[in-house]
Short mmCIF file of C-alpha atoms in Angstrom, two decimals:
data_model
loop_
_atom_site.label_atom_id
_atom_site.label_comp_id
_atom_site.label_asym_id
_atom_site.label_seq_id
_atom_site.Cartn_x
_atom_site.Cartn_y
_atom_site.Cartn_z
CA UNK A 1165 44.82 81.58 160.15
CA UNK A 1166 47.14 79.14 158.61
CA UNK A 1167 46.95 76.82 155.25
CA UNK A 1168 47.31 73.63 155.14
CA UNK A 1169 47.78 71.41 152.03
CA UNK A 1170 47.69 67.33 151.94
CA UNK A 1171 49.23 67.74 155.59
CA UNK A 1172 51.65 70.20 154.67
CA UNK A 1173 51.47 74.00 156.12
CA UNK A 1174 51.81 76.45 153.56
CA UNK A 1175 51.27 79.44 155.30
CA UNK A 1176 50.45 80.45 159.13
CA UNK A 1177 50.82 83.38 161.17
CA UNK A 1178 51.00 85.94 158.27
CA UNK A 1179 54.13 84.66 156.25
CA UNK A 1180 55.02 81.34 154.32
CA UNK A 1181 56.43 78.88 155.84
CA UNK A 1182 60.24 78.33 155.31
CA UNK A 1183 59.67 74.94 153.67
CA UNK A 1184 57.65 76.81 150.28
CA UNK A 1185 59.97 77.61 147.80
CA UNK A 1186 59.59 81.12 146.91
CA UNK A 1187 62.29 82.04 144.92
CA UNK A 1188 65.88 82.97 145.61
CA UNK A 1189 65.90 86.74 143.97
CA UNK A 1190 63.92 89.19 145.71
CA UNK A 1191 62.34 92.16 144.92
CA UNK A 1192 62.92 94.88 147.48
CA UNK A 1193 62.24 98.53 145.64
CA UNK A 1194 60.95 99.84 142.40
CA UNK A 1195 61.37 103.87 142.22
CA UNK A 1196 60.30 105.44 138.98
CA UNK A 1197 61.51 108.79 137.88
CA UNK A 1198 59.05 111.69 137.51
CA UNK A 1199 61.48 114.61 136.32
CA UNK A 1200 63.38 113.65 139.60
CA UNK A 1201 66.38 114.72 140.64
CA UNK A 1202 67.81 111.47 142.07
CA UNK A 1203 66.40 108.06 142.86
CA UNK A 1204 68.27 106.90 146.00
CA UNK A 1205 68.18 103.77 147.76
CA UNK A 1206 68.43 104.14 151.25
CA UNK A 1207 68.09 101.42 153.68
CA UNK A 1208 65.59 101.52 155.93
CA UNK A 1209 63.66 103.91 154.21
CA UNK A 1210 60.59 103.61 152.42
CA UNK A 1211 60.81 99.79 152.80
CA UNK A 1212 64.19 99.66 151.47
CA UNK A 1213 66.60 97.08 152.69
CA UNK A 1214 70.28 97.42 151.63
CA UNK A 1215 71.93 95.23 154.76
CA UNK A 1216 73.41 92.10 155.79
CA UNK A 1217 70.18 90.43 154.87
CA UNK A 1218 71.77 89.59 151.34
CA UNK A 1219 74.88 89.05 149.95
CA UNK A 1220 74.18 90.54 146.69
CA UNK A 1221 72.17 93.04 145.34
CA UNK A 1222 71.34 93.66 142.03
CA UNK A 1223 69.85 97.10 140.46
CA UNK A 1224 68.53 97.09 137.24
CA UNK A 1225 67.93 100.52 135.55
CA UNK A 1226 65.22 100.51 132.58
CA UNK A 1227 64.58 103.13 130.31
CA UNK A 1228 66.15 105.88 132.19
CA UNK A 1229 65.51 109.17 130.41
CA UNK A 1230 66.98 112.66 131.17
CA UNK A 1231 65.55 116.20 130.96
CA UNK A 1232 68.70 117.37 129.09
CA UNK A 1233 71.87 115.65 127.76
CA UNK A 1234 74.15 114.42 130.64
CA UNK A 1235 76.06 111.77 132.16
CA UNK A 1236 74.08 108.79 134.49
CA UNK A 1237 75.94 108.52 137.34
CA UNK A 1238 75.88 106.37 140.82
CA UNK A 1239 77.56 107.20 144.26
CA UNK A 1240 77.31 105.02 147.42
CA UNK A 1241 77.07 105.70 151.35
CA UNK A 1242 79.05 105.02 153.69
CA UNK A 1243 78.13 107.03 156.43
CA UNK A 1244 76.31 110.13 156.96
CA UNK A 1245 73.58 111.36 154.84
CA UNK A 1246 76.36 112.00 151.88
CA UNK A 1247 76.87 109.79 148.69
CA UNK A 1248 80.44 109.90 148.65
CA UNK A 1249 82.23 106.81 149.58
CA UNK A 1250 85.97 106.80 147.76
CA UNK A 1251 86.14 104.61 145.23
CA UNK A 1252 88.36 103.49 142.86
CA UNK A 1253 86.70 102.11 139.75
CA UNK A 1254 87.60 100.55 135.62
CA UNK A 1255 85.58 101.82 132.82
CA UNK A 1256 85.38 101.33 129.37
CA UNK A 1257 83.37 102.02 126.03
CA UNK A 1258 82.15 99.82 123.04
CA UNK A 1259 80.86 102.30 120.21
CA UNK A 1260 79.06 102.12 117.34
CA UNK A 1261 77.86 105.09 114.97
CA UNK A 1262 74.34 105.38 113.72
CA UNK A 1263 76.15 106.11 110.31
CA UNK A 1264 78.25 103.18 110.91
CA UNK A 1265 81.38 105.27 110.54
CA UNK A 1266 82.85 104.33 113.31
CA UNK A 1267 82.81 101.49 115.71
CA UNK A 1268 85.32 100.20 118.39
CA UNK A 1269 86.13 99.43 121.97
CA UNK A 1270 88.09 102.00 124.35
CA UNK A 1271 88.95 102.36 127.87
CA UNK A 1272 87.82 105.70 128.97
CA UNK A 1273 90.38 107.33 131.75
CA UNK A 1274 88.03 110.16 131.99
CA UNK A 1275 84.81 107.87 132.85
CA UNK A 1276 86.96 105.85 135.76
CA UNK A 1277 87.74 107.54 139.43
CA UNK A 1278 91.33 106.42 141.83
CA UNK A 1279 90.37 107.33 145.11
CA UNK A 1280 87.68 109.53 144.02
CA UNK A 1281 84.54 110.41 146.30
CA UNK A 1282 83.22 111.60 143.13
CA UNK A 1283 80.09 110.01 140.74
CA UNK A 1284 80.58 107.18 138.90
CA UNK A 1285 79.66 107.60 135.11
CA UNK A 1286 77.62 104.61 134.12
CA UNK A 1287 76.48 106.32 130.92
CA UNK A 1288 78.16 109.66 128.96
CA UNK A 1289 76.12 111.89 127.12
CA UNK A 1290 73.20 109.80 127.43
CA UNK A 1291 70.56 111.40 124.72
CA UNK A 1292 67.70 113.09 125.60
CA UNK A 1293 65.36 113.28 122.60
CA UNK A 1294 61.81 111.73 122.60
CA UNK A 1295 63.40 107.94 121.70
CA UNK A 1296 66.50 108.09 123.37
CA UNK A 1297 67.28 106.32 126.76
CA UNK A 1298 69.80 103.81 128.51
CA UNK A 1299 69.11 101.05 130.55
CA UNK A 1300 71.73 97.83 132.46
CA UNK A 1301 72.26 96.58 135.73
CA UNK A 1302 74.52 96.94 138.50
CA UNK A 1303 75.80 94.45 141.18
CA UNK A 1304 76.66 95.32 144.65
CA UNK A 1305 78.97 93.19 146.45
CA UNK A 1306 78.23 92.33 150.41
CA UNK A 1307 77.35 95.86 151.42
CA UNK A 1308 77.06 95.50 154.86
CA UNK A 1309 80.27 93.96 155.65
CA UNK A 1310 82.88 95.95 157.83
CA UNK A 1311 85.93 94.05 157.21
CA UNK A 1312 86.81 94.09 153.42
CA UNK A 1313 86.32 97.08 150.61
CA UNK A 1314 82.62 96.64 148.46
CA UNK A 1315 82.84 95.39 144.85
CA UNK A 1316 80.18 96.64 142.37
CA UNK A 1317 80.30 95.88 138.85
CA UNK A 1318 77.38 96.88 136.26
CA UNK A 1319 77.06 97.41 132.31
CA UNK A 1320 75.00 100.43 130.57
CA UNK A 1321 73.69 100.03 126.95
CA UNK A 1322 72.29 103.38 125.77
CA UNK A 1323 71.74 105.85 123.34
CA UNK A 1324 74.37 108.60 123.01
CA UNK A 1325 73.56 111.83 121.36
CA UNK A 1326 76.70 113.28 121.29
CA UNK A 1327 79.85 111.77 118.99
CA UNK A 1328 77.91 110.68 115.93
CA UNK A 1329 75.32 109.22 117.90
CA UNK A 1330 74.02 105.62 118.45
CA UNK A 1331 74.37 102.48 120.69
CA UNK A 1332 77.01 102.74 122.66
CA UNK A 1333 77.86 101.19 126.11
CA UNK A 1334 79.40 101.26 129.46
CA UNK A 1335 81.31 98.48 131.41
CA UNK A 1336 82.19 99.68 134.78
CA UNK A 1337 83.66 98.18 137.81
CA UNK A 1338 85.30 99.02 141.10
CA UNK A 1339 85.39 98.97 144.92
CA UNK A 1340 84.13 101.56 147.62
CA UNK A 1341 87.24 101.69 149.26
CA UNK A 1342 86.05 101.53 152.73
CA UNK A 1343 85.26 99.22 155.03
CA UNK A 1344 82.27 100.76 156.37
CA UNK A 1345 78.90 99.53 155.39
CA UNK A 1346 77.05 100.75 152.20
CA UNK A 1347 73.66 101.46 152.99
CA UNK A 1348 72.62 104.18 150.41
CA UNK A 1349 72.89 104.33 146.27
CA UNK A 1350 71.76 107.09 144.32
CA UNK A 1351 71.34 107.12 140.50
CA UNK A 1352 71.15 110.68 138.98
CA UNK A 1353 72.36 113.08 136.41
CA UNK A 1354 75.15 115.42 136.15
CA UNK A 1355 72.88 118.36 134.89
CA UNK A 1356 69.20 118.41 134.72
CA UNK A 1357 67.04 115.88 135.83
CA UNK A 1358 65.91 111.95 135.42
CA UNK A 1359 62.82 112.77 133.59
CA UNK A 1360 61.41 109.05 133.43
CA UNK A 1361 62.79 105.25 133.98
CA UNK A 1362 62.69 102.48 136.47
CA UNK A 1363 65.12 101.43 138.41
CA UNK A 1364 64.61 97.86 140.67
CA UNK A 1365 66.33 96.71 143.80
CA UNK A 1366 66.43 92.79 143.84
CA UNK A 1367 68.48 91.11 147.17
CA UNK A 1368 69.77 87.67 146.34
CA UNK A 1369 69.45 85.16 148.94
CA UNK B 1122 43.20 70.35 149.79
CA UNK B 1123 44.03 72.47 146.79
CA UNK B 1124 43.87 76.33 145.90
CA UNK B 1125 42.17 77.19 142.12
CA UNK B 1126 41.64 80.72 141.02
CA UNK B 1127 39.79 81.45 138.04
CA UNK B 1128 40.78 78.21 136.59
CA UNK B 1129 44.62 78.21 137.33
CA UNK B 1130 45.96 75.82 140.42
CA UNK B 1131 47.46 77.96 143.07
CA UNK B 1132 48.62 75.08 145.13
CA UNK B 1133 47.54 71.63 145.24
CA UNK B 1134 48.66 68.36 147.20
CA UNK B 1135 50.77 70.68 149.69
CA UNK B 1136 52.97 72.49 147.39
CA UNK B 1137 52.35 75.74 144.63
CA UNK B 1138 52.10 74.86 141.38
CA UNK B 1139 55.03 75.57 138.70
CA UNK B 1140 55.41 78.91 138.22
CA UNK B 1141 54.40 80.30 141.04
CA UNK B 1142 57.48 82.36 142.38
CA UNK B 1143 60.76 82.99 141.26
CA UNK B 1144 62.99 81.10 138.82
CA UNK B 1145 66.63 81.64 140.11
CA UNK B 1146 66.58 78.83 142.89
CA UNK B 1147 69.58 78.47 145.62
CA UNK B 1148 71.09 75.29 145.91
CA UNK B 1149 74.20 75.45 147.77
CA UNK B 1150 76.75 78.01 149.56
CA UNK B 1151 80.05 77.04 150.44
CA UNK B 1152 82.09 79.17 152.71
CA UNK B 1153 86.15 79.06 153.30
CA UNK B 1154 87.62 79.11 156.92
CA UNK B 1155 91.19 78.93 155.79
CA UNK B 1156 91.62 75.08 156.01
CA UNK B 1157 91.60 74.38 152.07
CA UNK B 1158 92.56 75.21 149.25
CA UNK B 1159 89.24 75.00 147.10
CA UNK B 1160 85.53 75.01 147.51
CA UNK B 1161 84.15 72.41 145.31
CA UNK B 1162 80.73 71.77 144.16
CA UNK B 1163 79.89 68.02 143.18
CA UNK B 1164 76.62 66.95 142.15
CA UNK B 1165 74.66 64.50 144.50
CA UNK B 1166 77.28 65.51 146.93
CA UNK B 1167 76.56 68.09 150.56
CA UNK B 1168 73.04 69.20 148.79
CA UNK B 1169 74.47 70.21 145.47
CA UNK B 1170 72.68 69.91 142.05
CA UNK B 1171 74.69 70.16 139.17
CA UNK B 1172 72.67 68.16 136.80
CA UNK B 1173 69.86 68.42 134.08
CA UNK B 1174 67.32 70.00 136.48
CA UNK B 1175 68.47 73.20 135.31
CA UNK B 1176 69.42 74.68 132.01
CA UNK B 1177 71.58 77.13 133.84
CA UNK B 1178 73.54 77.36 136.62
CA UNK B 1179 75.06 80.68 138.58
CA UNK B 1180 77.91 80.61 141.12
CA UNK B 1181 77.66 84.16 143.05
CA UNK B 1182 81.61 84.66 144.38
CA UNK B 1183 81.53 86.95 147.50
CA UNK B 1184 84.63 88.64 149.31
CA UNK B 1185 87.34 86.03 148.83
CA UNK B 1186 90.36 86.48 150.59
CA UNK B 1187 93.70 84.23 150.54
CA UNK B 1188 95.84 83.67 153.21
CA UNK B 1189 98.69 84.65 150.88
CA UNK B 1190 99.43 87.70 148.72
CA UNK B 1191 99.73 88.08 145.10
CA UNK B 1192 97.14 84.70 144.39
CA UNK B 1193 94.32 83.72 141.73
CA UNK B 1194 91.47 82.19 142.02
CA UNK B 1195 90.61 79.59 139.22
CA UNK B 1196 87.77 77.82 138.20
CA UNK B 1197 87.86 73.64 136.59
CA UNK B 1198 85.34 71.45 135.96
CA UNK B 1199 84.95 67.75 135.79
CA UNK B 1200 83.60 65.58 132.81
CA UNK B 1201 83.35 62.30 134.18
CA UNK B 1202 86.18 60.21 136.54
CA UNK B 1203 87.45 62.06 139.88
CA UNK B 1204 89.45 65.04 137.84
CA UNK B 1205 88.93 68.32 137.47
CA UNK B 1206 90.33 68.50 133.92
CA UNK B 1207 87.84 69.19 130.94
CA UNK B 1208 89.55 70.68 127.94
CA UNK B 1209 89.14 74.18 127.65
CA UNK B 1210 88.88 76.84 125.26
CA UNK B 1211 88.63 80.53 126.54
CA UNK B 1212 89.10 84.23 126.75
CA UNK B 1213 90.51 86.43 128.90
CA UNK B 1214 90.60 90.44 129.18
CA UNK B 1215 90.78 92.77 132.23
CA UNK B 1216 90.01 95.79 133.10
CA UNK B 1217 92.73 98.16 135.12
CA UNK B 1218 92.94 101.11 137.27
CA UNK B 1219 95.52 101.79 139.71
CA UNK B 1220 94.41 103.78 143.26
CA UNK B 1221 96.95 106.17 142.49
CA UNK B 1222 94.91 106.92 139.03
CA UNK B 1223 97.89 104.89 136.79
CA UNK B 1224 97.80 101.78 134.65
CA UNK B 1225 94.45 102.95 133.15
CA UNK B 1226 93.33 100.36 130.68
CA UNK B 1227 91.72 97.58 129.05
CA UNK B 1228 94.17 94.31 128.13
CA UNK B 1229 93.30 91.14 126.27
CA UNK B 1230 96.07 88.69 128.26
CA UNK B 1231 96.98 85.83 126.43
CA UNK B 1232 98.39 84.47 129.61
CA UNK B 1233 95.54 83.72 131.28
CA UNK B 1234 93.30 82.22 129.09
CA UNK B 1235 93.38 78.81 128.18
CA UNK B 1236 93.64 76.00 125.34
CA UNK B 1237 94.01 72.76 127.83
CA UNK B 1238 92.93 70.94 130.85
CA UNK B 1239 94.57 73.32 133.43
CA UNK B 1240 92.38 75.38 135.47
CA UNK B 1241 91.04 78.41 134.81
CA UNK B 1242 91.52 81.87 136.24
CA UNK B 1243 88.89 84.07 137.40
CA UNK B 1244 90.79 86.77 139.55
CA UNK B 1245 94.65 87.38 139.09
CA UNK B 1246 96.87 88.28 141.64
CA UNK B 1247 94.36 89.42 144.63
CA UNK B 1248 95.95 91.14 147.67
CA UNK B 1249 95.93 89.67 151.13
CA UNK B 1250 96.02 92.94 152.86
CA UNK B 1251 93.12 92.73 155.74
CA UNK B 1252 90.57 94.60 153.65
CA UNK B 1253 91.57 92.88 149.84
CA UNK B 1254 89.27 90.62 148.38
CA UNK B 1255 87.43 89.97 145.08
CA UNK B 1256 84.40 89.14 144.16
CA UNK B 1257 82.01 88.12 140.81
CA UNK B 1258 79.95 85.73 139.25
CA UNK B 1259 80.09 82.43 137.09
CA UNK B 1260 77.50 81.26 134.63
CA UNK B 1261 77.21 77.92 133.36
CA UNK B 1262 75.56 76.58 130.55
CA UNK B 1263 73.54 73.57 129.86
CA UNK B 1264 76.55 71.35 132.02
CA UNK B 1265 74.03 67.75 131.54
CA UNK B 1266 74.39 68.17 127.48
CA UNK B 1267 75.78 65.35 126.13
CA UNK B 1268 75.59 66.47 122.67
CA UNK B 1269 76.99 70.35 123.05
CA UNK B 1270 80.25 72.09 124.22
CA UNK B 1271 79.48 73.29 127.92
CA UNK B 1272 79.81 77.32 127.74
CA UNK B 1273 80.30 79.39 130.75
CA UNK B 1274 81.29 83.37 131.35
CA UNK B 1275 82.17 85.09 134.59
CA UNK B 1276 82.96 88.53 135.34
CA UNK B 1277 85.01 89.07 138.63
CA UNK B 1278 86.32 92.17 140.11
CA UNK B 1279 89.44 92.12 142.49
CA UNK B 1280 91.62 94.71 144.67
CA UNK B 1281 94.78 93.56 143.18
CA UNK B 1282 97.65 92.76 145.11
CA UNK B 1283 99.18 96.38 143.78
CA UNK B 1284 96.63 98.30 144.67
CA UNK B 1285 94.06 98.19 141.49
CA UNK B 1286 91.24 97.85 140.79
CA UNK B 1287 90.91 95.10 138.28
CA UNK B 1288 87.98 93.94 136.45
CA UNK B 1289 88.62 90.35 134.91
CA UNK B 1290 86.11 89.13 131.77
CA UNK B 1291 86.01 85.47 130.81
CA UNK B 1292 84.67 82.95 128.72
CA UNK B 1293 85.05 79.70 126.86
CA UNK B 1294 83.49 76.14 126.49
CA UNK B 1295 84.47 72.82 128.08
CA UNK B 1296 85.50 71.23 124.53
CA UNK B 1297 83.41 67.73 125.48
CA UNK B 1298 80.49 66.18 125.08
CA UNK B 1299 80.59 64.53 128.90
CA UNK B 1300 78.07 66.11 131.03
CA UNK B 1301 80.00 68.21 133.50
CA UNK B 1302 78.86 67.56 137.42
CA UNK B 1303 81.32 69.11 139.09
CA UNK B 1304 82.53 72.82 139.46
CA UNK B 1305 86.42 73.61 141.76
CA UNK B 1306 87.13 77.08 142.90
CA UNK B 1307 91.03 77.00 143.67
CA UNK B 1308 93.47 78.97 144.79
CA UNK B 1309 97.09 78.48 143.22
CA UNK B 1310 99.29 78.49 146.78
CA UNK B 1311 98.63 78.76 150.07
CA UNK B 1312 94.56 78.14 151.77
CA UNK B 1313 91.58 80.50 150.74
CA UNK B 1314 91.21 82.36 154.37
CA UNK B 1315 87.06 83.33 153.63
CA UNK B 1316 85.02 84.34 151.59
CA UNK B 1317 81.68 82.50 149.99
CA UNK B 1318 80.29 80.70 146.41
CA UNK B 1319 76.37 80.43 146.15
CA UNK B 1320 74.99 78.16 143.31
CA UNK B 1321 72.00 79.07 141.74
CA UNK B 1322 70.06 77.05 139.20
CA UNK B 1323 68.01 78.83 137.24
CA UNK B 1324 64.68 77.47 135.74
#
């Protein structure tokens, strides 16, 4: 069955037509954590799409909130069933004390990766009492192309428990060094588990 | 025939009402093939809206690549006439990380930003190696005001020509009160080989 407006078709044959305007930022996923170990993106599974279909992506992490103190981390897929695509990333730190003792902006060598198929830290010591949680976005780059390396850039604001304790942040950026296709991202935590939190997949047109 | 649910209008006289879907709308994607030198958005011009019908605008940069090595890609706007020369006031700091795990660190560069007309830069120095490219994103502020400095910010990340990874932060104000309606990518030498701009407005 199809709808038709003052002599314009609004929808037929189970979709909109092309001419509705819809929006151009798309929600694809929502996982929530449930003491889970990772959320992963995956496409093609469970209705994810992570493809050519869009030229961006954007995640948006909300409220994430570990069992135990730990670092958030990412990793990407390039192949395989594994998260470990080399990357080689920039990372750095603004800061800012509860007590207000101490405040500033520092690039953190031991939060970035050269060549590294290791996790990317998107938030250090993230706290794990009743309050405490971190939450930002992340922007992948043309995932499915196979002729140039995969930019992703995000930005973590969170609650660290560790170091005085307080807001402090994350600004992280980088390319998968590879110029296979990304179709996975996982979000997890370097000990323990992701207790609760959101995390959305939008695809920009 | 309209559409009225519980007292809200759905859809009437053969489109939805406001509000009904998203409010980041595409406008316009421009796409090099290594003939030019810039990719230029100009309101009322090829589908482009650069105007008052939005109070924002986003330009989504994708994989660019230059035909030479070592090149920038800037950003200028125009405030009336046929030039792409607003004044400018901005900042500029990076981001750096070498693949072999050297030149950690985080730079304001006086260099780069700008007090002036000249164009801006958004990526420094990208690498034309077959696999180098850089990519980010552009906001723009209000650009119909014709009361209020036009701000924008961008965040770009590049695979520098020496083999970095280089995250580039910017932001300023087009020091006029002229509406701005018209946004040039550029490259400083040599043609930009691919790569793609989107414009967004956003409601």
């Amino acid at each position: 069955m199809g709808l038709i407006s003052n002599g314009t078709t609004l929808l037929d044959a189970g979709s909109l037509d092309g001419g509705v305007a819809t929006g151009d930022m798309i929600l694809i996923k929502t996982l929530a954590a449930s003491n889970s170990s990772a959320l992963s993106f995956v496409h093609g599974t469970s209705s994810v799409v992570l493809d050519g279909t869009y030229k961006e992506y954007l995640f948006k992490y909300i409220n994430i909130h570990p069992t135990e103190v730990a670092q958030l981390v990412i990793n990407f897929r390039d192949g395989g069933s594994n998260f470990d695509a080399t990357k080689t990333s920039t990372a750095y730190n603004p800061y800012h004390v509860e007590d207000d003792t101490a405040a500033g902006l520092i690039y953190r060598e031991a939060w970035d990766l050269a060549q590294s198929t290791g996790d990317q830290i998107i938030a250090q010591e993230l706290g794990a009492a009743a309050d405490e949680s971190g939450s930002g976005y992340l922007h992948l780059f043309n995932p499915a192309d196979t002729t140039f390396v995969t930019h992703f850039m995000g930005h973590t604001a969170y609650y660290q428990q560790l170091g005085g304790g307080g807001p402090f942040g994350v600004i992280y950026a980088g390319y998968c060094n590879t110029t296979t296709a990304i179709d996975g991202v996982t979000f997890k935590m370097s000990a323990g588990n992701l207790s609760t939190g959101t995390i959305k997949l939008y695809g920009i047109k | 025939m309209g559409l009225i649910s519980n007292g809200t209008t759905i859809f009437d006289a053969g489109a939805f009402a406001a509000g009904i879907g998203s409010s980041m709308t595409f406008i316009k994607k421009l796409t090099a093939d290594g003939s030019g030198t810039n990719l230029t958005f100009v309101n009322g011009s090829s589908g482009v809206v650069i105007d008052s019908t939005y109070k924002e605008y986003i330009f989504i940069i994708n994989n660019i690549h230059h035909e030479e090595a070592d090149r920038n890609l800037s950003v200028n706007f125009r405030d009336g006439g046929s030039n792409y020369d607003a004044a400018k006031i901005t900042t500029f700091y990076y981001a750096r990380h070498g693949e072999d795990d050297g030149s950690a660190e985080l730079v304001y560069r006086g260099g780069t930003d700008t007090v002036g007309t000249g164009a801006q830069q958004l990526m420094n120095g990208i690498g034309n190696s077959a696999d180098d490219c850089g990519s980010g994103y552009l906001h723009l502020f209000d650009p119909a005001s014709t009361s209020s400095v036009k701000h924008f910010i961008a965040t770009t990340n590049i695979m520098q020509d020496n083999v970095q990874s280089v995250e580039h932060h910017i932001a300023g104000f087009c020091n006029v009160t002229a509406a701005i309606d018209a946004v040039q990518f550029s490259v400083n030498s040599g043609n930009i080989d691919s790569g793609t701009i989107s414009l967004y407005g956003i409601a």
